[in-house]
PDB file of C-alpha atoms in Angstrom:
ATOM      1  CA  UNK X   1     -26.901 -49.741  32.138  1.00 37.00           C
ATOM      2  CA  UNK X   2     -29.812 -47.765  33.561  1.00 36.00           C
ATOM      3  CA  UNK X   3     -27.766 -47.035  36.533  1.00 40.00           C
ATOM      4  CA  UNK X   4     -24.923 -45.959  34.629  1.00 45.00           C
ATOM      5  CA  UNK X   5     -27.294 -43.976  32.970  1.00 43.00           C
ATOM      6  CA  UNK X   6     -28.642 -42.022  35.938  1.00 43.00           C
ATOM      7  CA  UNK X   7     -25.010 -41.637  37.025  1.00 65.00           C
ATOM      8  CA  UNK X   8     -24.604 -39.155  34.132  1.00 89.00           C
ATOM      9  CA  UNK X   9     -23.638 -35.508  34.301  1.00 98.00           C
ATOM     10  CA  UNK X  10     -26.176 -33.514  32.909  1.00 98.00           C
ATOM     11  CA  UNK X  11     -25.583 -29.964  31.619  1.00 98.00           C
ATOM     12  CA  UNK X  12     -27.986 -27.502  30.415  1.00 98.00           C
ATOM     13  CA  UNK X  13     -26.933 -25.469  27.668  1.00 98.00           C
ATOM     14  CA  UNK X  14     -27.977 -22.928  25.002  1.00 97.00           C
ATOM     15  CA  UNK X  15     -25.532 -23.603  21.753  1.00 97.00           C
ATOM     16  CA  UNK X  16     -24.608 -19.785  21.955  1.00 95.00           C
ATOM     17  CA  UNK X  17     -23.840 -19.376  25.714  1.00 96.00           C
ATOM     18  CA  UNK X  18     -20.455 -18.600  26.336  1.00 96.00           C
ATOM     19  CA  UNK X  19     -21.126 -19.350  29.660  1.00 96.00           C
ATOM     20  CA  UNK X  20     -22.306 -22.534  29.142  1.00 98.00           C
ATOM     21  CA  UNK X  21     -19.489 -23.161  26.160  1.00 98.00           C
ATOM     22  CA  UNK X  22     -16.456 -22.644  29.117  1.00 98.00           C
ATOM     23  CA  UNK X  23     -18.358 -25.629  31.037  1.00 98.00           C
ATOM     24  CA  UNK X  24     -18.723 -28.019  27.936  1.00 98.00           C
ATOM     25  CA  UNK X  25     -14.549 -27.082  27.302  1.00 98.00           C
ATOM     26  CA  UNK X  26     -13.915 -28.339  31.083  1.00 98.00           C
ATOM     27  CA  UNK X  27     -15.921 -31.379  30.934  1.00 98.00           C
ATOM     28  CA  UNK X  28     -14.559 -32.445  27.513  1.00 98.00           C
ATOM     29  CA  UNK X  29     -10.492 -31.359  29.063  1.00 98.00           C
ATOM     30  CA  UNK X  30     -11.477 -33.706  31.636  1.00 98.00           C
ATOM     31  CA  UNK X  31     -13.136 -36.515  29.692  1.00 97.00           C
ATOM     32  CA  UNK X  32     -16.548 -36.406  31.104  1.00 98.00           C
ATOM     33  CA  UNK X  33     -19.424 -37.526  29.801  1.00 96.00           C
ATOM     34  CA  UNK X  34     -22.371 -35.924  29.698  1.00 98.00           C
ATOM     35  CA  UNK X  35     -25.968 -35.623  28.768  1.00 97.00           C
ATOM     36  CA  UNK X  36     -26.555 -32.234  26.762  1.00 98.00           C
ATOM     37  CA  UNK X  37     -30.156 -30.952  27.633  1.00 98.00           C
ATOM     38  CA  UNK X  38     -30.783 -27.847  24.821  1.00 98.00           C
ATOM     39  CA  UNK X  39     -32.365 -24.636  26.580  1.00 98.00           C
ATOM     40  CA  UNK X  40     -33.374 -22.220  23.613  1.00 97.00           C
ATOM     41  CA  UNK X  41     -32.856 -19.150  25.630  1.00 95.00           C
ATOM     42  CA  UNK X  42     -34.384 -16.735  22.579  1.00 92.00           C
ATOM     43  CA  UNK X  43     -37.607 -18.704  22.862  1.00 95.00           C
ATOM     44  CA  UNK X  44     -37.171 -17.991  26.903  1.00 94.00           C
ATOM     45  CA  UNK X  45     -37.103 -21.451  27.453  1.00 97.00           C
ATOM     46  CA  UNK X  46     -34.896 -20.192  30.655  1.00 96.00           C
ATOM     47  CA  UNK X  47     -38.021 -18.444  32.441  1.00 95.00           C
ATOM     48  CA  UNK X  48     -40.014 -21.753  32.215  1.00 97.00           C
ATOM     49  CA  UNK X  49     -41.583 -22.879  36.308  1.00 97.00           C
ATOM     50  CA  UNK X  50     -39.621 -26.229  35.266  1.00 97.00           C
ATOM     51  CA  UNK X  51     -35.842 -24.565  34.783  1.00 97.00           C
ATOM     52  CA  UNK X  52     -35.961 -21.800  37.535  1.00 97.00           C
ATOM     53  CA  UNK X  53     -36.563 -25.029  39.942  1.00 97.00           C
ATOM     54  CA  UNK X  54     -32.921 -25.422  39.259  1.00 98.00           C
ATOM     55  CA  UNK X  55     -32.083 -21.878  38.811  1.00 97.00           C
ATOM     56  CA  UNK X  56     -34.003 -19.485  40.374  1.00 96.00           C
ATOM     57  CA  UNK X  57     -32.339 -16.880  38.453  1.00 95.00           C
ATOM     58  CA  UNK X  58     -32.978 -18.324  35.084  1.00 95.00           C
ATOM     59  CA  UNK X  59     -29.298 -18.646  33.390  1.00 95.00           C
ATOM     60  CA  UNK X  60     -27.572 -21.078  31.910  1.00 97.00           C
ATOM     61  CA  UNK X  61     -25.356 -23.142  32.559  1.00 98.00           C
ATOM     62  CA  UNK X  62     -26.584 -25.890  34.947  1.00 98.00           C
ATOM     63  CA  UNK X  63     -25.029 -28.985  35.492  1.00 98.00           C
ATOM     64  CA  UNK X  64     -26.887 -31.709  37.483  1.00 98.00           C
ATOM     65  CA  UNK X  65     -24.606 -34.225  38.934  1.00 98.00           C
ATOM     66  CA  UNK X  66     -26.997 -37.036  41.065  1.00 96.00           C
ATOM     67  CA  UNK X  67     -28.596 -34.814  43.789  1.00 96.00           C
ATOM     68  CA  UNK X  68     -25.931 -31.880  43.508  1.00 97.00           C
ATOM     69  CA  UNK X  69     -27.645 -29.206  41.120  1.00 98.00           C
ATOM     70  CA  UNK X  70     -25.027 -26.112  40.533  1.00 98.00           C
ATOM     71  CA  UNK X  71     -26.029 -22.914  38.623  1.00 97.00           C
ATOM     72  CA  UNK X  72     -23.198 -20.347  37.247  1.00 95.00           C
ATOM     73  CA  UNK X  73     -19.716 -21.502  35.265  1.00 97.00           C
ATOM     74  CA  UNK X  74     -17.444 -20.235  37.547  1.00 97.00           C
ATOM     75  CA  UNK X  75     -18.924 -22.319  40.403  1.00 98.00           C
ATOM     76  CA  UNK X  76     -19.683 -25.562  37.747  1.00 98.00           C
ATOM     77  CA  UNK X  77     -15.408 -25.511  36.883  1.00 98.00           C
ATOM     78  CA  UNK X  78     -14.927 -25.467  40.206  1.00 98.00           C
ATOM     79  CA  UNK X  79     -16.819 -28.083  41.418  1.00 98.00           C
ATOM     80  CA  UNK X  80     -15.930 -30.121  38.789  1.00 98.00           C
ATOM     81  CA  UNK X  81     -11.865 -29.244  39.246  1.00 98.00           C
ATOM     82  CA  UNK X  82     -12.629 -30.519  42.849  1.00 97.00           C
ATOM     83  CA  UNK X  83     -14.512 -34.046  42.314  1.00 97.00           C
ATOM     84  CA  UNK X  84     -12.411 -34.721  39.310  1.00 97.00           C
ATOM     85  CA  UNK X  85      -8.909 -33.875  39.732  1.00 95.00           C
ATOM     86  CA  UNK X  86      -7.641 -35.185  36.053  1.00 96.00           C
ATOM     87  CA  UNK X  87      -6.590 -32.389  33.412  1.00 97.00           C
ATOM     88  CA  UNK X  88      -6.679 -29.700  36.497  1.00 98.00           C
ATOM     89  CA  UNK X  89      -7.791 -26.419  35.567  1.00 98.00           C
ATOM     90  CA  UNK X  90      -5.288 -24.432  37.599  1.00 98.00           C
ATOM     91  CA  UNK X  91      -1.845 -23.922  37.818  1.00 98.00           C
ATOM     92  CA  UNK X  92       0.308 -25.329  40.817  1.00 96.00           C
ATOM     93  CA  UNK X  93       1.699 -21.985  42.400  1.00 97.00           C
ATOM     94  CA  UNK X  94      -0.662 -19.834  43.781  1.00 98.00           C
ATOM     95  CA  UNK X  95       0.802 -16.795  41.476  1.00 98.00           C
ATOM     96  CA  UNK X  96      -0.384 -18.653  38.838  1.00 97.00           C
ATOM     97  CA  UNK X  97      -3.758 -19.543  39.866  1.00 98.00           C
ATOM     98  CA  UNK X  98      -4.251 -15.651  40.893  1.00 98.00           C
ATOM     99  CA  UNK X  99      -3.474 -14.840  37.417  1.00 98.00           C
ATOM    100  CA  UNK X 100      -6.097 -17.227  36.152  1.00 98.00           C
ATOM    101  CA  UNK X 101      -8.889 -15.744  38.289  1.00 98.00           C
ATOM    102  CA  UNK X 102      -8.539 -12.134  37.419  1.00 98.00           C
ATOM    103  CA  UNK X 103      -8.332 -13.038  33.623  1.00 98.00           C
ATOM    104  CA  UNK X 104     -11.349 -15.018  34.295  1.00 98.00           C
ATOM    105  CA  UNK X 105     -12.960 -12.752  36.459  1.00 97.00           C
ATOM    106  CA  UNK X 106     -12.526 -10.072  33.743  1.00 97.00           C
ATOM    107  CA  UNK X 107     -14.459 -12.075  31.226  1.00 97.00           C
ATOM    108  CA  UNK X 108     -17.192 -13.128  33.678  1.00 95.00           C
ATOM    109  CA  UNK X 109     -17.464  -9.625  35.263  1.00 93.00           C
ATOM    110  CA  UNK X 110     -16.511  -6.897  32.880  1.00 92.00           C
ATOM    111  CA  UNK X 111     -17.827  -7.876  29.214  1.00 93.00           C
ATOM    112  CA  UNK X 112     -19.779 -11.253  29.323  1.00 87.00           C
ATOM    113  CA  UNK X 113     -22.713  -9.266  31.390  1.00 77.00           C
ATOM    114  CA  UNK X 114     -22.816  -6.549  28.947  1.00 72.00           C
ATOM    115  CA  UNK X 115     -23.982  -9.160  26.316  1.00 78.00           C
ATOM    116  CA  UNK X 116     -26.968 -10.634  28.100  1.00 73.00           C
ATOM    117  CA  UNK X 117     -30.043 -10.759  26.136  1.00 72.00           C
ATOM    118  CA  UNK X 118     -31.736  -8.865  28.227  1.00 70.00           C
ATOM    119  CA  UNK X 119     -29.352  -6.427  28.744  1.00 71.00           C
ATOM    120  CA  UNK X 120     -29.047  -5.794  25.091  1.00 69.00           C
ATOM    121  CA  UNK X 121     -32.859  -6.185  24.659  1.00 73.00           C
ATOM    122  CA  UNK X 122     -33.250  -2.949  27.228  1.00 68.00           C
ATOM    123  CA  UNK X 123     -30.279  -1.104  25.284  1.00 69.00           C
ATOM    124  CA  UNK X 124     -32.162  -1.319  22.109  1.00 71.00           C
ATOM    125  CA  UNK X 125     -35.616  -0.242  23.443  1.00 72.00           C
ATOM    126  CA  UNK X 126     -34.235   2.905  25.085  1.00 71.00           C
ATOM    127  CA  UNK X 127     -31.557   3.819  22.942  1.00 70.00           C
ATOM    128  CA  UNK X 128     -31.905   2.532  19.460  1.00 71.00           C
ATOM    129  CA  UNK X 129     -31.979  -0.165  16.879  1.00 70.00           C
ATOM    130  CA  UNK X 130     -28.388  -0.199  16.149  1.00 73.00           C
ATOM    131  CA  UNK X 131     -27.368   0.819  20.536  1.00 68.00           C
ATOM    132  CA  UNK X 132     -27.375  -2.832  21.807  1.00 74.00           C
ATOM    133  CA  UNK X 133     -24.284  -4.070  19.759  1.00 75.00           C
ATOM    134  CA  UNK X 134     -22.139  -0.783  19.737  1.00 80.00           C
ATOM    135  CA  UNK X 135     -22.460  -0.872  23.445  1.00 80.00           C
ATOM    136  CA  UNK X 136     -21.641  -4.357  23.997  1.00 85.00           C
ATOM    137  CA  UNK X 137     -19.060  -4.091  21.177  1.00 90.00           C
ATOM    138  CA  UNK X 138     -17.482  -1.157  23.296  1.00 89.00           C
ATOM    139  CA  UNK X 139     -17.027  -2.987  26.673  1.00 92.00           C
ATOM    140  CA  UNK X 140     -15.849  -6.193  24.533  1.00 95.00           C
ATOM    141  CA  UNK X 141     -12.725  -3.995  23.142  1.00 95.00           C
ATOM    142  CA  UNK X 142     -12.320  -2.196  26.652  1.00 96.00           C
ATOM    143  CA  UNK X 143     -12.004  -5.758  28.217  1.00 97.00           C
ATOM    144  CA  UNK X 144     -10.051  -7.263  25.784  1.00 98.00           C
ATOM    145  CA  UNK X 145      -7.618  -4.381  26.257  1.00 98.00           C
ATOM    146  CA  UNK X 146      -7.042  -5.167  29.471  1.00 98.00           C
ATOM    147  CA  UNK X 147      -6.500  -8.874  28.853  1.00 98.00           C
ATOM    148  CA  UNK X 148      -3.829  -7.851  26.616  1.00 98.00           C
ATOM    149  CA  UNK X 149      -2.409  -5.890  29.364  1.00 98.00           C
ATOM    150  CA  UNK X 150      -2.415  -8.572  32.247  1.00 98.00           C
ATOM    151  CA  UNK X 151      -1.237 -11.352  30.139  1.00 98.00           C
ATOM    152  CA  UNK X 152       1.437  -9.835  28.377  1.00 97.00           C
ATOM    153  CA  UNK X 153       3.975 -10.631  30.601  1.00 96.00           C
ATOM    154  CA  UNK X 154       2.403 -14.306  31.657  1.00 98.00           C
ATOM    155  CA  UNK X 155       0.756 -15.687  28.109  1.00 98.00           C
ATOM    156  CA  UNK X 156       2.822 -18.779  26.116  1.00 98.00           C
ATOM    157  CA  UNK X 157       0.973 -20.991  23.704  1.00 98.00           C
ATOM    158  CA  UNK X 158      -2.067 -20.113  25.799  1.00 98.00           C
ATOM    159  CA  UNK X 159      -3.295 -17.355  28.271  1.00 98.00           C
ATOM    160  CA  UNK X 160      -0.728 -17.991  31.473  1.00 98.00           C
ATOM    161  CA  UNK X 161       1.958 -20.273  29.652  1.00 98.00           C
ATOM    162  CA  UNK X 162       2.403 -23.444  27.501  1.00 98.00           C
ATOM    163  CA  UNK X 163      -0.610 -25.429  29.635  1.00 98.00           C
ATOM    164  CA  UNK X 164      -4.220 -24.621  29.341  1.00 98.00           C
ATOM    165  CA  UNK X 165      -6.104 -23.264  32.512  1.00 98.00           C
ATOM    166  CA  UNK X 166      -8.697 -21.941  33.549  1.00 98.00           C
ATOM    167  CA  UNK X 167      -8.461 -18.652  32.357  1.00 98.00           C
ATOM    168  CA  UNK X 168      -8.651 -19.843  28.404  1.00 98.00           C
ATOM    169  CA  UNK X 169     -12.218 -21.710  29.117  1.00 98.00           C
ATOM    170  CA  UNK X 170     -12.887 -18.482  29.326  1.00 98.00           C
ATOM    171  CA  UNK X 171     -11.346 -16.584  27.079  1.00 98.00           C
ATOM    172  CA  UNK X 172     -12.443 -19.123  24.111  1.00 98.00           C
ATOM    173  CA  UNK X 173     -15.808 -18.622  24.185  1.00 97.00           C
ATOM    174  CA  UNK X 174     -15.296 -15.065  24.988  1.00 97.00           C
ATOM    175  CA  UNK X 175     -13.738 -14.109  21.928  1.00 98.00           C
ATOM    176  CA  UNK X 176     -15.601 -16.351  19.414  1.00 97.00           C
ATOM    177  CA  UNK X 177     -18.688 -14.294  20.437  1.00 95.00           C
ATOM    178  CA  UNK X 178     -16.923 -11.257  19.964  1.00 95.00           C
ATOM    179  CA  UNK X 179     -16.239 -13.134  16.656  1.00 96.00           C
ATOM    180  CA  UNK X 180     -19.313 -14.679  15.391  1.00 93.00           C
ATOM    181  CA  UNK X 181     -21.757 -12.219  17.358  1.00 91.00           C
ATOM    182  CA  UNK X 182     -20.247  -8.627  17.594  1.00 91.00           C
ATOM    183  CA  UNK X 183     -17.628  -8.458  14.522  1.00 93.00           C
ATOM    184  CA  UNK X 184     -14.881  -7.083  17.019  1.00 95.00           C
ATOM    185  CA  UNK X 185     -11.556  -6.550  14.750  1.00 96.00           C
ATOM    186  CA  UNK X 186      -8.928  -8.981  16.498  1.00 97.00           C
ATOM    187  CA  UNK X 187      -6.200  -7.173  14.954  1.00 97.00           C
ATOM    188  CA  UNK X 188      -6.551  -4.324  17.708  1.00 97.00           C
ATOM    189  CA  UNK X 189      -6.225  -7.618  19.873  1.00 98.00           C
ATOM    190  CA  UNK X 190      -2.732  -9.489  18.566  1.00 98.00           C
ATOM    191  CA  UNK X 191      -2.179 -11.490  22.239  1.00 98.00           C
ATOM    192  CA  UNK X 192      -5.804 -12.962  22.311  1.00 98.00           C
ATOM    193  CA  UNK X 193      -6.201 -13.107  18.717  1.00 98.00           C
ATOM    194  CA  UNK X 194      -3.344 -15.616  19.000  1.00 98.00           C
ATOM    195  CA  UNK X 195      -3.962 -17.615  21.422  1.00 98.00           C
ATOM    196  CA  UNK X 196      -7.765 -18.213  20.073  1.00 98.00           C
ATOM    197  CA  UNK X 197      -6.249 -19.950  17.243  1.00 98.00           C
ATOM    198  CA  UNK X 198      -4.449 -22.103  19.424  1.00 98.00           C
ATOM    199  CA  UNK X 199      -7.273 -23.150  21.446  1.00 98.00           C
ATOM    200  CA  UNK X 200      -9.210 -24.094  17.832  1.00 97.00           C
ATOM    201  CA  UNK X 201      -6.323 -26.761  17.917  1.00 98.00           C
ATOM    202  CA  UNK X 202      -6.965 -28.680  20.710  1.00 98.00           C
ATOM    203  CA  UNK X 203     -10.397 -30.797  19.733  1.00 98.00           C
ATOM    204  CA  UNK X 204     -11.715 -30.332  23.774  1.00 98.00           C
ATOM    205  CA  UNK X 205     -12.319 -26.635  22.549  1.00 98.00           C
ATOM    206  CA  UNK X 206     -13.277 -26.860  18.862  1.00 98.00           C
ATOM    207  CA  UNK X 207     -15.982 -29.499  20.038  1.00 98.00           C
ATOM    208  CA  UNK X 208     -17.288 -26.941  22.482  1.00 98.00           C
ATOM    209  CA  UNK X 209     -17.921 -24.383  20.643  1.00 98.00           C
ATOM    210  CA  UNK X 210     -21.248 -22.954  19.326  1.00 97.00           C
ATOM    211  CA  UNK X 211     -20.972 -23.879  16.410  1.00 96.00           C
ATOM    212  CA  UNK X 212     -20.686 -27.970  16.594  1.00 97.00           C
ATOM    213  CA  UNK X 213     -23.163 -28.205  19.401  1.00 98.00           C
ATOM    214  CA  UNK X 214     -26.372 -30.538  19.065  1.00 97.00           C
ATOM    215  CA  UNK X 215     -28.910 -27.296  19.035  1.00 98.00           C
ATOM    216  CA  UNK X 216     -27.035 -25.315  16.520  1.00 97.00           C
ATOM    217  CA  UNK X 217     -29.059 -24.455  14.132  1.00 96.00           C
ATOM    218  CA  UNK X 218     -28.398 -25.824  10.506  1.00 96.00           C
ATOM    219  CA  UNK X 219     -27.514 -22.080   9.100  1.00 96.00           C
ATOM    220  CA  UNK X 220     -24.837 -21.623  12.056  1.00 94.00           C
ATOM    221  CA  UNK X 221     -23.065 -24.949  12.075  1.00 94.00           C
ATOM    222  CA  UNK X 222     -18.915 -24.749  11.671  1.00 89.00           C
TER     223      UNK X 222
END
């Protein structure tokens, strides 16, 4: 048992990370167990010696898997897509799979930055009480605008067609922030809006979101 034990993925996680959520929805689409280790990153638990031995840059997620330690979602999926082929994460035909890296790519590149902590944090010092959400609110609708542009012509049930991919493990947690955090109006958003409530279907998602996670706190839980 102990060995089993030690065998383990581990994943570091803050409840609210969307980062972090799109890793929890791959390891529960592939039916991996794993050990949850909370990192409160408003309490800056992040920036501790301990966690910046496994990511120097002080992020989350991290997943420890025996000796492998890997920092950053995009590279987690894909290591995990590689070592555990079941439930892939990408479409068979490479058009497909192109598709799934822009819309990811968007998410990971052209809004989800704009929401850091300390990016907001700065954005409120300089420019106001009330600057750090309007501003992230603003590059969450001018993402989400293109989403609705790429996948118009590609989107089914889910983001690229009738089979979830990678793309949605990003999306999902993308859009309940926008959600929960920013109050973005949806309605402007009709494609994604959509597809979100088809992702709150499928239990690997619903469990990963923030609001069913073990560090949630009490006033947040769904």
């Amino acid at each position: 048992m102990a060995g089993e034990e030690s065998k383990k993925l581990k994943l570091y996680s803050d409840w609210l990370s969307s980062c972090a959520c799109r890793v929890r929805i791959g390891l529960n689409l592939k039916g991996l167990e794993y050990e949850y280790v909370p990192v409160n990153l408003l309490k800056g638990e992040q920036q501790t010696p301990e966690f910046l031995k496994l990511n120097p840059v002080g992020f989350v997620p991290v997943l420890v898997d025996g000796d492998v330690v890997l920092a950053d979602s995009f590279a987690i999926l894909m290591y995990l897509e590689e070592k555990f082929p079941q439930h892939s994460l990408l479409p068979k035909d490479l058009h497909g799979r192109g598709i799934n890296y822009q819309a990811a790519n968007i998410v990971c590149s052209s809004i989800q930055p704009y929401q850091n902590i300390s990016i907001l944090k700065f954005m409120k010092e300089k420019l106001g009480p009330d600057a750090d959400f309007a501003w992230a609110r603003d590059q969450i609708r001018r993402g989400f605008a293109a989403l609705e542009k790429l996948l118009k012509d590609y989107s089914g049930k889910y983001a690229t067609g009738d089979e979830v991919f990678l793309a949605d493990l990003f999306l999902a947690p993308q859009i309940d922030g926008a959600i929960r955090i920013f109050k973005v109006d949806m309605d402007e958003f009709p494609l994604l809006a959509r597809i979100f409530k088809a992702y709150l279907e499928l239990p690997a998602f619903r469990d990963a979101m923030p609001g069913r996670q073990p560090d949630t706190p009490a006033e947040h839980r769904d």
